JSON list of C-alpha atoms in Angstrom, two decimals:
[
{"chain": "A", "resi": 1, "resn": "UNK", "atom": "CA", "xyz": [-35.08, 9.70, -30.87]},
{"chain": "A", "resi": 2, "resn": "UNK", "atom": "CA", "xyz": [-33.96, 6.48, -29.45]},
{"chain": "A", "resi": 3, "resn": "UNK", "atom": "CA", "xyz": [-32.03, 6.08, -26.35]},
{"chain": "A", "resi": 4, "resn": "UNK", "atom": "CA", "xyz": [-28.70, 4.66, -27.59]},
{"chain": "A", "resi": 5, "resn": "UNK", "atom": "CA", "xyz": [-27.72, 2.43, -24.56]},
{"chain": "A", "resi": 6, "resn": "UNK", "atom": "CA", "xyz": [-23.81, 1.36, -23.50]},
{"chain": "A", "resi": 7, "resn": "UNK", "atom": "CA", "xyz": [-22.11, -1.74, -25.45]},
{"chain": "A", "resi": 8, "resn": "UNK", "atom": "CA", "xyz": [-22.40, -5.08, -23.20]},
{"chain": "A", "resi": 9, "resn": "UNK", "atom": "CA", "xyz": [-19.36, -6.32, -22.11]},
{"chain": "A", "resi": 10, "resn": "UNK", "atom": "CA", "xyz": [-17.50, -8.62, -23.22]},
{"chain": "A", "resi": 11, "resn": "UNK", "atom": "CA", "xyz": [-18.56, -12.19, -21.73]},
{"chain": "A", "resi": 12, "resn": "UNK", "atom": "CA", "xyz": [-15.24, -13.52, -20.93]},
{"chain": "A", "resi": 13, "resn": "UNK", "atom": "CA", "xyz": [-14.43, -10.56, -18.45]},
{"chain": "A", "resi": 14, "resn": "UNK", "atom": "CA", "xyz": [-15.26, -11.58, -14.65]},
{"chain": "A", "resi": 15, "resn": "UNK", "atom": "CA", "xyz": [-18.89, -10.47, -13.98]},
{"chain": "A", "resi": 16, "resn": "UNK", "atom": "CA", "xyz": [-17.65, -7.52, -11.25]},
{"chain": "A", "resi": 17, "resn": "UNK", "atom": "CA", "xyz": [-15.79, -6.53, -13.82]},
{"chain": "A", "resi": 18, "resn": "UNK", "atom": "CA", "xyz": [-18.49, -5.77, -16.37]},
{"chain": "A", "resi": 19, "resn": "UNK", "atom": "CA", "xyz": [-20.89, -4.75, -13.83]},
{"chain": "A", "resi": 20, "resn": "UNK", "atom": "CA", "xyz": [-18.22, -1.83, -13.28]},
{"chain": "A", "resi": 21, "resn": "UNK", "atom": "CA", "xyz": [-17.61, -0.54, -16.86]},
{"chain": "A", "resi": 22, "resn": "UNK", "atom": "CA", "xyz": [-21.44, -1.24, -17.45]},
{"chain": "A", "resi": 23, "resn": "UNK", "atom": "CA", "xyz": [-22.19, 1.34, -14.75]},
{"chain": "A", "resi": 24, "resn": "UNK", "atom": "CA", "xyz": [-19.24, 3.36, -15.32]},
{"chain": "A", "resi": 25, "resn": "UNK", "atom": "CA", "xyz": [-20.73, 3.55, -19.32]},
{"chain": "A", "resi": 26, "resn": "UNK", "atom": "CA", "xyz": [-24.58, 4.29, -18.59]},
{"chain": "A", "resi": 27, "resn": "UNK", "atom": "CA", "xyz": [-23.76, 6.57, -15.44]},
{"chain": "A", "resi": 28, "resn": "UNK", "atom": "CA", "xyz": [-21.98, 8.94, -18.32]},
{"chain": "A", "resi": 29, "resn": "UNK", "atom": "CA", "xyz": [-24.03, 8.39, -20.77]},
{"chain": "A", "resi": 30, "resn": "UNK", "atom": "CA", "xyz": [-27.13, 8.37, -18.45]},
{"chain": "A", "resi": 31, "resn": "UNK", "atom": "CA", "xyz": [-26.17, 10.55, -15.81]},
{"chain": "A", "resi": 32, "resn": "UNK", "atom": "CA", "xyz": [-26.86, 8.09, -12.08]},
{"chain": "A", "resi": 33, "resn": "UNK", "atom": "CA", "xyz": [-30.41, 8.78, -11.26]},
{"chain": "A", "resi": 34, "resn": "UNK", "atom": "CA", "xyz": [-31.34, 7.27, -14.56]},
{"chain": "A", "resi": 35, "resn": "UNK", "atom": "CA", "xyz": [-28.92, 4.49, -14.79]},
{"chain": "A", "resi": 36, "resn": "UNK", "atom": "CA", "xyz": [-30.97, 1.87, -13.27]},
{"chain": "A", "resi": 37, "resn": "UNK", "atom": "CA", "xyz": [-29.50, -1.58, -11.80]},
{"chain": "A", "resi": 38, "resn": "UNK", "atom": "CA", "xyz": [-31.19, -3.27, -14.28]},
{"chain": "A", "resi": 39, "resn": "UNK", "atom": "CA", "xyz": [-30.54, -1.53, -17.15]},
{"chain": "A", "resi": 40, "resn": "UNK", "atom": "CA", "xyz": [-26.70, -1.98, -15.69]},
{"chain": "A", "resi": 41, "resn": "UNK", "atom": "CA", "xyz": [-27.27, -5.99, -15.24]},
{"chain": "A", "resi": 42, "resn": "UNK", "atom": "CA", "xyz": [-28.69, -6.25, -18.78]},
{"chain": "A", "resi": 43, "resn": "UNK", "atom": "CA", "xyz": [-25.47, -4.10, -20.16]},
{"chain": "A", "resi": 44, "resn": "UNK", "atom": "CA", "xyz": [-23.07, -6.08, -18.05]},
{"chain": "A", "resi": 45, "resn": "UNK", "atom": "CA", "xyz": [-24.53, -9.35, -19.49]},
{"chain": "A", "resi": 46, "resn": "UNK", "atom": "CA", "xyz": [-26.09, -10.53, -16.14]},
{"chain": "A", "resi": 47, "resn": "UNK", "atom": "CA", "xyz": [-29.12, -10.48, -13.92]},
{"chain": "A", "resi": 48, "resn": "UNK", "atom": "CA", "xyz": [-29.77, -7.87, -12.04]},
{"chain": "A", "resi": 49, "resn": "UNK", "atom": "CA", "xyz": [-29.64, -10.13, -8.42]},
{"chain": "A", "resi": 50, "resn": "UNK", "atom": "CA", "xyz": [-25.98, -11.37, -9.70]},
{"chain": "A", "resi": 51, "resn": "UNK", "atom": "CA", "xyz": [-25.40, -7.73, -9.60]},
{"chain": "A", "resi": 52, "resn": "UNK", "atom": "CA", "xyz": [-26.45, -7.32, -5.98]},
{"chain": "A", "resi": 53, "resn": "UNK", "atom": "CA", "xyz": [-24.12, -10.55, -5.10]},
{"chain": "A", "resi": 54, "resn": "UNK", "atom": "CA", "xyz": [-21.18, -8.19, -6.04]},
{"chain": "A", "resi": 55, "resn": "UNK", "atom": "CA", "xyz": [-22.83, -4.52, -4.86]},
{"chain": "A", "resi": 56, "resn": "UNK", "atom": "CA", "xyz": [-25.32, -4.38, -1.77]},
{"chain": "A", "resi": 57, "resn": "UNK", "atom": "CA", "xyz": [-26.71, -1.38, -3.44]},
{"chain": "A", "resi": 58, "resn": "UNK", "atom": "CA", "xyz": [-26.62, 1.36, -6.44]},
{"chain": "A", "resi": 59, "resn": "UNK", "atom": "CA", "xyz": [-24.96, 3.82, -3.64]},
{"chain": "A", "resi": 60, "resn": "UNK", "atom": "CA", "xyz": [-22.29, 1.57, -3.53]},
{"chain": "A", "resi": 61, "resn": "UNK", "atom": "CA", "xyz": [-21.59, 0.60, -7.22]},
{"chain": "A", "resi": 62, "resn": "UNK", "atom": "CA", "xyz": [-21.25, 4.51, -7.26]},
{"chain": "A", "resi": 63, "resn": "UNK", "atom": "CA", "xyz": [-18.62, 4.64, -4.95]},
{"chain": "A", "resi": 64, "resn": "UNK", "atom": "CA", "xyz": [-16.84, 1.64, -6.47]},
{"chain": "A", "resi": 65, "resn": "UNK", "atom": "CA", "xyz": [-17.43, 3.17, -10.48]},
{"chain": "A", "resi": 66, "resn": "UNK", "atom": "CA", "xyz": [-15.39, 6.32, -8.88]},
{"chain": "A", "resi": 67, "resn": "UNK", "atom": "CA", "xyz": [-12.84, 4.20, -6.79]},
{"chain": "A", "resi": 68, "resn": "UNK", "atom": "CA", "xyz": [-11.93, 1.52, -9.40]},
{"chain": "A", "resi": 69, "resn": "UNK", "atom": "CA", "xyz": [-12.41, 3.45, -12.68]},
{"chain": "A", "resi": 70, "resn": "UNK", "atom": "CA", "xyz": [-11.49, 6.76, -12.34]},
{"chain": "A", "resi": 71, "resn": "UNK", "atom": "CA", "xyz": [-8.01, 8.77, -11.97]},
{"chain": "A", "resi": 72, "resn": "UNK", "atom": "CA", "xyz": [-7.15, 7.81, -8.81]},
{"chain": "A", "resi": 73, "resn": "UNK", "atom": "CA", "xyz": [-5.52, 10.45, -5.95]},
{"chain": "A", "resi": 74, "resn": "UNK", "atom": "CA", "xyz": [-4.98, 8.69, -2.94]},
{"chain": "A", "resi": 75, "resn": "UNK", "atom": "CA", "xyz": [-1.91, 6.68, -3.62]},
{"chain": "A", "resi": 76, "resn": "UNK", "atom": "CA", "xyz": [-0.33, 9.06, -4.99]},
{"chain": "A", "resi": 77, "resn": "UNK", "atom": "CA", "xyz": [-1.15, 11.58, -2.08]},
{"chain": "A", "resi": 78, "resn": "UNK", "atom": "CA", "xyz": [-0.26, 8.21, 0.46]},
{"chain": "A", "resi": 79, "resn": "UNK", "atom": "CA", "xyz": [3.30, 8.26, -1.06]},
{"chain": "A", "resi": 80, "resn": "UNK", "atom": "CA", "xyz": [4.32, 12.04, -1.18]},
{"chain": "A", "resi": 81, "resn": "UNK", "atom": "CA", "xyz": [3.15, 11.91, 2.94]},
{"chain": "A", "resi": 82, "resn": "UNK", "atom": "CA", "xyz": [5.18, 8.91, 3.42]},
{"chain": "A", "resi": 83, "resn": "UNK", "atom": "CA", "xyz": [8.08, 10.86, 1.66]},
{"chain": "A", "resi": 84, "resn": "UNK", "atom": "CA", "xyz": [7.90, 14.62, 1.90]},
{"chain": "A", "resi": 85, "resn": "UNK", "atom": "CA", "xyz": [11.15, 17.01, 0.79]},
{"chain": "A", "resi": 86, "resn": "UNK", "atom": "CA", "xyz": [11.92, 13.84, -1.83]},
{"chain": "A", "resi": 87, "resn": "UNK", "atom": "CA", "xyz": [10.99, 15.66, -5.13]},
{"chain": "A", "resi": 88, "resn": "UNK", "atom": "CA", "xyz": [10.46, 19.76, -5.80]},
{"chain": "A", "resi": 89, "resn": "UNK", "atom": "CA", "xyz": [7.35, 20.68, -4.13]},
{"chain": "A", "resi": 90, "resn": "UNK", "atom": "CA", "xyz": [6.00, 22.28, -6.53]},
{"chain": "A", "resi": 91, "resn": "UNK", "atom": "CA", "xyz": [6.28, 19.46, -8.58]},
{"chain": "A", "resi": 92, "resn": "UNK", "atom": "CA", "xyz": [4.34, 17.39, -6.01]},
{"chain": "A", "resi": 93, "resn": "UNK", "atom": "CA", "xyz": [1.34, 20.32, -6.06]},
{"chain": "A", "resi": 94, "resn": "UNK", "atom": "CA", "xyz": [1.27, 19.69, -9.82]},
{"chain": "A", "resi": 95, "resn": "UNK", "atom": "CA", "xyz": [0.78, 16.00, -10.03]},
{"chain": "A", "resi": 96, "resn": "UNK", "atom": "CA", "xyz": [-1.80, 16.35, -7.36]},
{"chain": "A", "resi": 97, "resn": "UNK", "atom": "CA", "xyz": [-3.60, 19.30, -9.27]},
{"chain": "A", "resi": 98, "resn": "UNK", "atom": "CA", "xyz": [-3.28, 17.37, -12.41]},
{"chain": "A", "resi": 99, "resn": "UNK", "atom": "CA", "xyz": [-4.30, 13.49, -11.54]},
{"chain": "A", "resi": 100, "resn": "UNK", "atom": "CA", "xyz": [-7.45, 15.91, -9.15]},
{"chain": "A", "resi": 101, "resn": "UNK", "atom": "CA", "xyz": [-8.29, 17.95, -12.27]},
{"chain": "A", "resi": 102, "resn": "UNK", "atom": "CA", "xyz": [-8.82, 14.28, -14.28]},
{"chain": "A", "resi": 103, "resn": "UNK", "atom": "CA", "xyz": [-10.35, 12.90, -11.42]},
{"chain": "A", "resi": 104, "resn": "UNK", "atom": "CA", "xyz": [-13.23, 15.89, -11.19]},
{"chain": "A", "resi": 105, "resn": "UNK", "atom": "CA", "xyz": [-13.79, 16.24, -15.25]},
{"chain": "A", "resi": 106, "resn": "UNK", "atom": "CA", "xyz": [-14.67, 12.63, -15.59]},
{"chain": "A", "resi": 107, "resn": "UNK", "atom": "CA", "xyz": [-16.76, 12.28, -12.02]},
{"chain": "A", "resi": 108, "resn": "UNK", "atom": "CA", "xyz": [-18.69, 15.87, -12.57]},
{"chain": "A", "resi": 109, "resn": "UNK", "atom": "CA", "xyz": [-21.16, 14.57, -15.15]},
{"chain": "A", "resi": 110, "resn": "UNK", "atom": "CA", "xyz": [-21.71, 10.96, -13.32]},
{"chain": "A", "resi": 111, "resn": "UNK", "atom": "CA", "xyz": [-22.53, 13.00, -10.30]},
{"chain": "A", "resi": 112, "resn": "UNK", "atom": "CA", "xyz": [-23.78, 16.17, -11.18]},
{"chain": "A", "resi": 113, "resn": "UNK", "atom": "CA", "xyz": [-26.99, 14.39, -11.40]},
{"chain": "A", "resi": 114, "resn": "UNK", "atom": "CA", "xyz": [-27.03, 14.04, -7.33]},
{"chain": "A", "resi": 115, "resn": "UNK", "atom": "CA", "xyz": [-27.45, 17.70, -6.61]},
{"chain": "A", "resi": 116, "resn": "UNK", "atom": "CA", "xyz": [-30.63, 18.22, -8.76]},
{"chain": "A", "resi": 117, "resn": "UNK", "atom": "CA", "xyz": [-32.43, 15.18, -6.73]},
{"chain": "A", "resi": 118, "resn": "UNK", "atom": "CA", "xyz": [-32.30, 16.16, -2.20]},
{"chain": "A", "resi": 119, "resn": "UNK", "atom": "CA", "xyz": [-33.18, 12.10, -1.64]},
{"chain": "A", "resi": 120, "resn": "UNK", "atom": "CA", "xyz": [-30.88, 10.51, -4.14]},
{"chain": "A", "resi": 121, "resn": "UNK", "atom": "CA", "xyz": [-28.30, 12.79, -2.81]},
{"chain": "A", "resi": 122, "resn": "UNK", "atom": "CA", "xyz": [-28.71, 11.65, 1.16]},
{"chain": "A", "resi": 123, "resn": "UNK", "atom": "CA", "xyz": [-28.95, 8.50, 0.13]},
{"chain": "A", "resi": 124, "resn": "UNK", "atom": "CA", "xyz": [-25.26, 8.62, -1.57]},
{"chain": "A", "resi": 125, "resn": "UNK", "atom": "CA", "xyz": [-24.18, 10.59, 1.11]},
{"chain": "A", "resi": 126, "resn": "UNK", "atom": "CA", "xyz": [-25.08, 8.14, 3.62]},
{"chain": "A", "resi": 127, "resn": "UNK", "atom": "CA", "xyz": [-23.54, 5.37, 1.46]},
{"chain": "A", "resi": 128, "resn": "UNK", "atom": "CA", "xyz": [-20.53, 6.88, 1.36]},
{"chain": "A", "resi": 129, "resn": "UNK", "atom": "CA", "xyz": [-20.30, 7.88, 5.18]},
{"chain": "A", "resi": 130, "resn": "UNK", "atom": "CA", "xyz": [-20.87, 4.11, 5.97]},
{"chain": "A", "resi": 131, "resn": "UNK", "atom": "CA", "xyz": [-17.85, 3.25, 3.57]},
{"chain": "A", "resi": 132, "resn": "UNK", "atom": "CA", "xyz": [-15.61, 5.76, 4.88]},
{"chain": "A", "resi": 133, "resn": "UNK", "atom": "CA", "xyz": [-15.51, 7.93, 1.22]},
{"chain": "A", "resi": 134, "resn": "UNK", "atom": "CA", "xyz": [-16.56, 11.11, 0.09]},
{"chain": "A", "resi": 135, "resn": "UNK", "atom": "CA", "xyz": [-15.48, 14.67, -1.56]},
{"chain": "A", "resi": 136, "resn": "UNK", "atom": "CA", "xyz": [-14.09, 15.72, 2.04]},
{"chain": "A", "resi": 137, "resn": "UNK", "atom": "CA", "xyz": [-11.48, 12.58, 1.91]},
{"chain": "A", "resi": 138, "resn": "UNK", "atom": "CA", "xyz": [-9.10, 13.68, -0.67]},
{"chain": "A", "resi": 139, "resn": "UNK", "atom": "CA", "xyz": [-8.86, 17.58, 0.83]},
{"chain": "A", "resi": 140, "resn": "UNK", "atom": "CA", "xyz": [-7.65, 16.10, 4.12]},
{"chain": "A", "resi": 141, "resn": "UNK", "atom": "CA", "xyz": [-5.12, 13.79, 2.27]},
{"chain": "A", "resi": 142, "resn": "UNK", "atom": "CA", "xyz": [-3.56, 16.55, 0.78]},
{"chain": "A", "resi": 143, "resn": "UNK", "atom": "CA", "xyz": [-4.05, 18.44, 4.17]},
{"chain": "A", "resi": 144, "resn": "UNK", "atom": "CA", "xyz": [-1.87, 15.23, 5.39]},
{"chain": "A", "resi": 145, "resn": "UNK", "atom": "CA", "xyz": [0.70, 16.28, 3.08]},
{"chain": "A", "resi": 146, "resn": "UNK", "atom": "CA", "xyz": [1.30, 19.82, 3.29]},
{"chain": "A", "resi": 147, "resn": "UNK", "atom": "CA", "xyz": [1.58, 19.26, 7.03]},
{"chain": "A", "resi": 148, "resn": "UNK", "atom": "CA", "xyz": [3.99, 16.47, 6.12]},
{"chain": "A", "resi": 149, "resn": "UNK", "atom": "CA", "xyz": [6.13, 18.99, 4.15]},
{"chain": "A", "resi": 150, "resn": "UNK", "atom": "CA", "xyz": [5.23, 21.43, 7.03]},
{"chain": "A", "resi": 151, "resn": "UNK", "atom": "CA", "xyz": [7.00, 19.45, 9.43]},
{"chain": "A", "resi": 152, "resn": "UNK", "atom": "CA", "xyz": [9.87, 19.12, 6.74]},
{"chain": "A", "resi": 153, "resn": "UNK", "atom": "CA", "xyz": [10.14, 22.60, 6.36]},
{"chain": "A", "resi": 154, "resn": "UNK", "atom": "CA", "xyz": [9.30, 23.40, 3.21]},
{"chain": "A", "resi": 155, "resn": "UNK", "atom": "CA", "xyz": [5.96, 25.07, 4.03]},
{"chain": "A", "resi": 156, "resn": "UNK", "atom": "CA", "xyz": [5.47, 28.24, 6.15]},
{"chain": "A", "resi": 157, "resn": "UNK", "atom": "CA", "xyz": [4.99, 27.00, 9.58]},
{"chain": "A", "resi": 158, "resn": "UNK", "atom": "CA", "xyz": [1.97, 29.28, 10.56]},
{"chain": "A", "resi": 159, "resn": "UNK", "atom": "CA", "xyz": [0.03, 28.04, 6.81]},
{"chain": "A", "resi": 160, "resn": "UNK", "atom": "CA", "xyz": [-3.76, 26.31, 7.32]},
{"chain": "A", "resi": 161, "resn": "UNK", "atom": "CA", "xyz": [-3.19, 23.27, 5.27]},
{"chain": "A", "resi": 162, "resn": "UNK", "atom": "CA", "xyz": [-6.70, 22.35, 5.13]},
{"chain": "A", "resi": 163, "resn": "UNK", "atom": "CA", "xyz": [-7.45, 26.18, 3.52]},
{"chain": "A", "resi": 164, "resn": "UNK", "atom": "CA", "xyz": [-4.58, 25.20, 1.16]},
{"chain": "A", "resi": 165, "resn": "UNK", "atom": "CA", "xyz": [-5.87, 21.97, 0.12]},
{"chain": "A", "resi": 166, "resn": "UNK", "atom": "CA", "xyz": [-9.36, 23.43, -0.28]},
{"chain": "A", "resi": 167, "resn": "UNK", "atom": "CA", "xyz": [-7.77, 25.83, -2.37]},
{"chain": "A", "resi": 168, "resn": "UNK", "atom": "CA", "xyz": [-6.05, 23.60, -4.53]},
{"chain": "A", "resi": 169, "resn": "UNK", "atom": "CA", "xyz": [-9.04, 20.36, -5.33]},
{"chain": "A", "resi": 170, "resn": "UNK", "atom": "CA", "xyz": [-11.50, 23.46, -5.64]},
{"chain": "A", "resi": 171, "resn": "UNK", "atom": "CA", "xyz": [-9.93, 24.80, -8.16]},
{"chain": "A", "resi": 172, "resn": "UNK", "atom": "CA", "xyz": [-9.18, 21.57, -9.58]},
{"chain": "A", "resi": 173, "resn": "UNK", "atom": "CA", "xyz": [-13.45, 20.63, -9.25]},
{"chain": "A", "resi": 174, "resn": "UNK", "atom": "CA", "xyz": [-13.86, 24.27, -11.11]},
{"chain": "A", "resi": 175, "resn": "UNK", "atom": "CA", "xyz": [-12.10, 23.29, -13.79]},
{"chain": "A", "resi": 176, "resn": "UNK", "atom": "CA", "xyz": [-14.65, 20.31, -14.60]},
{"chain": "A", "resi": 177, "resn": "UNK", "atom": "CA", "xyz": [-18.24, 22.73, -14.86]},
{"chain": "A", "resi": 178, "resn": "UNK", "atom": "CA", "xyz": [-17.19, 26.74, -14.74]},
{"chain": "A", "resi": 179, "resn": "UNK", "atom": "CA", "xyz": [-15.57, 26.88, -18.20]},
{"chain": "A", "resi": 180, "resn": "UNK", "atom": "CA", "xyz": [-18.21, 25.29, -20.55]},
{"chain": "A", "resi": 181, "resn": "UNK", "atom": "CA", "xyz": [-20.03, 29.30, -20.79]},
{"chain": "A", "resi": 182, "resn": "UNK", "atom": "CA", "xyz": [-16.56, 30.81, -21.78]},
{"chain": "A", "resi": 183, "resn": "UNK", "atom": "CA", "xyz": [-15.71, 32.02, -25.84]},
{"chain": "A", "resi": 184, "resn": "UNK", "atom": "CA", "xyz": [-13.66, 28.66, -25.42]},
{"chain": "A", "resi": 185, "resn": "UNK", "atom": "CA", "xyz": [-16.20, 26.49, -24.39]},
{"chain": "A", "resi": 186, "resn": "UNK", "atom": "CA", "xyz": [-13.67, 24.55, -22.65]},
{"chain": "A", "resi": 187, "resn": "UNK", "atom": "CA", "xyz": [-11.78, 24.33, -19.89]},
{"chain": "A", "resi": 188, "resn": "UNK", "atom": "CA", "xyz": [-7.95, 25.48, -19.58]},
{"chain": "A", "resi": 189, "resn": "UNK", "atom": "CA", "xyz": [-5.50, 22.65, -20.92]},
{"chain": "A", "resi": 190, "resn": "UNK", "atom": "CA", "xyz": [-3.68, 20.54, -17.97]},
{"chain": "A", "resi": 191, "resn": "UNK", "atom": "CA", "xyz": [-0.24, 21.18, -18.97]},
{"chain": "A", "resi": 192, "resn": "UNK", "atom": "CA", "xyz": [-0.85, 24.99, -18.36]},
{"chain": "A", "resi": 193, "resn": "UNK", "atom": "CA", "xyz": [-3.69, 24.83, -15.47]},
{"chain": "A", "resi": 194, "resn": "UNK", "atom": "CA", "xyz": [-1.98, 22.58, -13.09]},
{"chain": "A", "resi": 195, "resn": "UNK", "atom": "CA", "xyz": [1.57, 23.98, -13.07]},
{"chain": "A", "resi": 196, "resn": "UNK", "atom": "CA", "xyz": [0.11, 27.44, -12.96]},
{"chain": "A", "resi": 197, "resn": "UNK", "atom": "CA", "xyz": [-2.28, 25.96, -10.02]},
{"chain": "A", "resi": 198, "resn": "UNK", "atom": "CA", "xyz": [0.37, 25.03, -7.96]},
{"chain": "A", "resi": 199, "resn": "UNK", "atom": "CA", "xyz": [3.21, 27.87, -8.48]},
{"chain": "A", "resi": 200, "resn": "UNK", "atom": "CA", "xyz": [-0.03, 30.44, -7.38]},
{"chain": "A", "resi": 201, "resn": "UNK", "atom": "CA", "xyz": [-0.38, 27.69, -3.90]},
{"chain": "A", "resi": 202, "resn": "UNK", "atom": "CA", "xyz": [3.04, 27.47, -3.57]},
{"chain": "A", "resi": 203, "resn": "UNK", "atom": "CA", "xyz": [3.80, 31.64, -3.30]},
{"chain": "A", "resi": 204, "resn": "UNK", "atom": "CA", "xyz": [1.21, 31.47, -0.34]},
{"chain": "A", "resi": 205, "resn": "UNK", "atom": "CA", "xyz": [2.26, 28.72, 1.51]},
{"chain": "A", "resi": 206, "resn": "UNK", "atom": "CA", "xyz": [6.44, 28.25, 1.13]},
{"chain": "A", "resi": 207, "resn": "UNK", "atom": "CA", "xyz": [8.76, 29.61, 3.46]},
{"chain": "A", "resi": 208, "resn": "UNK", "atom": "CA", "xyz": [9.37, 33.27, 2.73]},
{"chain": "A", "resi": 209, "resn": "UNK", "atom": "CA", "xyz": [13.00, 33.18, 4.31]},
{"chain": "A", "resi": 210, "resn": "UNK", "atom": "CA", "xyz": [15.80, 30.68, 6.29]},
{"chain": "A", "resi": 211, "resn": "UNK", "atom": "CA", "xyz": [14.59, 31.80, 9.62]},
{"chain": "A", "resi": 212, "resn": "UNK", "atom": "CA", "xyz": [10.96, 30.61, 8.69]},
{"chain": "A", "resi": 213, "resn": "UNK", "atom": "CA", "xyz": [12.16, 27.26, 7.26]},
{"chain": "A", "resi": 214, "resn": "UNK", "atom": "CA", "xyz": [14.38, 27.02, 10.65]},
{"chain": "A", "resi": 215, "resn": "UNK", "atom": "CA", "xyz": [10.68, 27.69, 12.71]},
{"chain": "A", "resi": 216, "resn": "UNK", "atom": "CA", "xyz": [8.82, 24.81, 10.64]},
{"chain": "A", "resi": 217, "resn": "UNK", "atom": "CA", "xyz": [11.24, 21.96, 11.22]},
{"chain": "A", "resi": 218, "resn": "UNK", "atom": "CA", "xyz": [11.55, 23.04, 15.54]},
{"chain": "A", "resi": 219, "resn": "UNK", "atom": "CA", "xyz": [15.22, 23.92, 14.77]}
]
């Protein structure tokens, strides 16, 4: 059966532009190690060395496919820090389970690819070292703001934050890959998984009594 390859782009778009929902097309419909740059270029509607005038490398067009086109955490994560005990915490825990869930269903079958290949994956690994990313980034932004609404209070002043946060985007990456063998064959809808996700964080990790809340903000 023939390959069916991604739609070019439309020509009027800015060429970084294409290049991006080229490779953000084939590297679903491919999976990365087989989305080549050129087979990228010739979606995009380019050569392949105007692609490398825009991305030094394939490592980096990765990074930038998950940056730039994906649901994106760290803003939102950057603004609850900036301004913890503004909204219900729990609240906050289920944005950030929700926008991570998104984030990890639409990146697990662009990267999933990685893991079955040792050199493609140091390769990325290395790329994404270099350009200060990786999986590791967004568990010690959330780690920033549990400590945040540590220092507020509103979490038990004795709770590991980084444990918490692990806690919380793990079960957030599960979601994308453990539920596909289930009767379902699906995973658990958002509106129930990420409320539920963060009520079961929450009872570990909020104050249990006044005295405790007292301890966490030094009073």
């Amino acid at each position: 059966m023939q390959q069916k390859s991604a739609p070019e782009s439309t020509p009027s778009k800015p060429a970084r532009v294409r290049i991006l929902d080229a490779a953000h097309e084939l590297m679903l419909t491919l999976g990365l190690s087989r989305a080549t740059t050129k087979e990228i270029a010739r979606a995009a509607g380019c050569s392949e060395a105007a692609l490398y005038k825009y991305f030094a490398s394939k490592e980096e067009l990765f990074i930038r496919v998950l940056q730039e086109r994906l649901p994106k955490l760290g803003p939102l994560l950057e603004r609850l820090t900036a301004e913890p005990g503004e909204h219900p915490l729990e609240e906050n825990l289920t944005e950030i389970a929700r926008r991570a869930a998104l984030f990890y269903e639409q990146s697990f079958p662009i990267a999933a690819s990685l893991y079955a290949e040792t050199q493609l994956k140091r390769r990325h690994d290395e790329a994404m070292r270099a350009m200060g990313a990786g999986p590791h980034i967004p568990i010690r932004g959330v780690a920033a703001y549990l400590r945040a609404e540590q220092r507020a209070g509103r979490v038990q002043p004795d709770a590991d934050t980084y444990a918490a946060a692990s806690l919380l985007l793990g079960a957030c990456a599960q979601r994308a890959f453990a539920y596909d063998a289930t009767q379902e064959g699906a995973p658990p809808p958002l509106d129930t998984f990420a409320p539920a996700l963060a009520r079961t964080l929450l009872a570990g990790i909020e104050p249990r009594n006044t005295a405790e809340a007292a301890e966490a903000v030094g009073a």
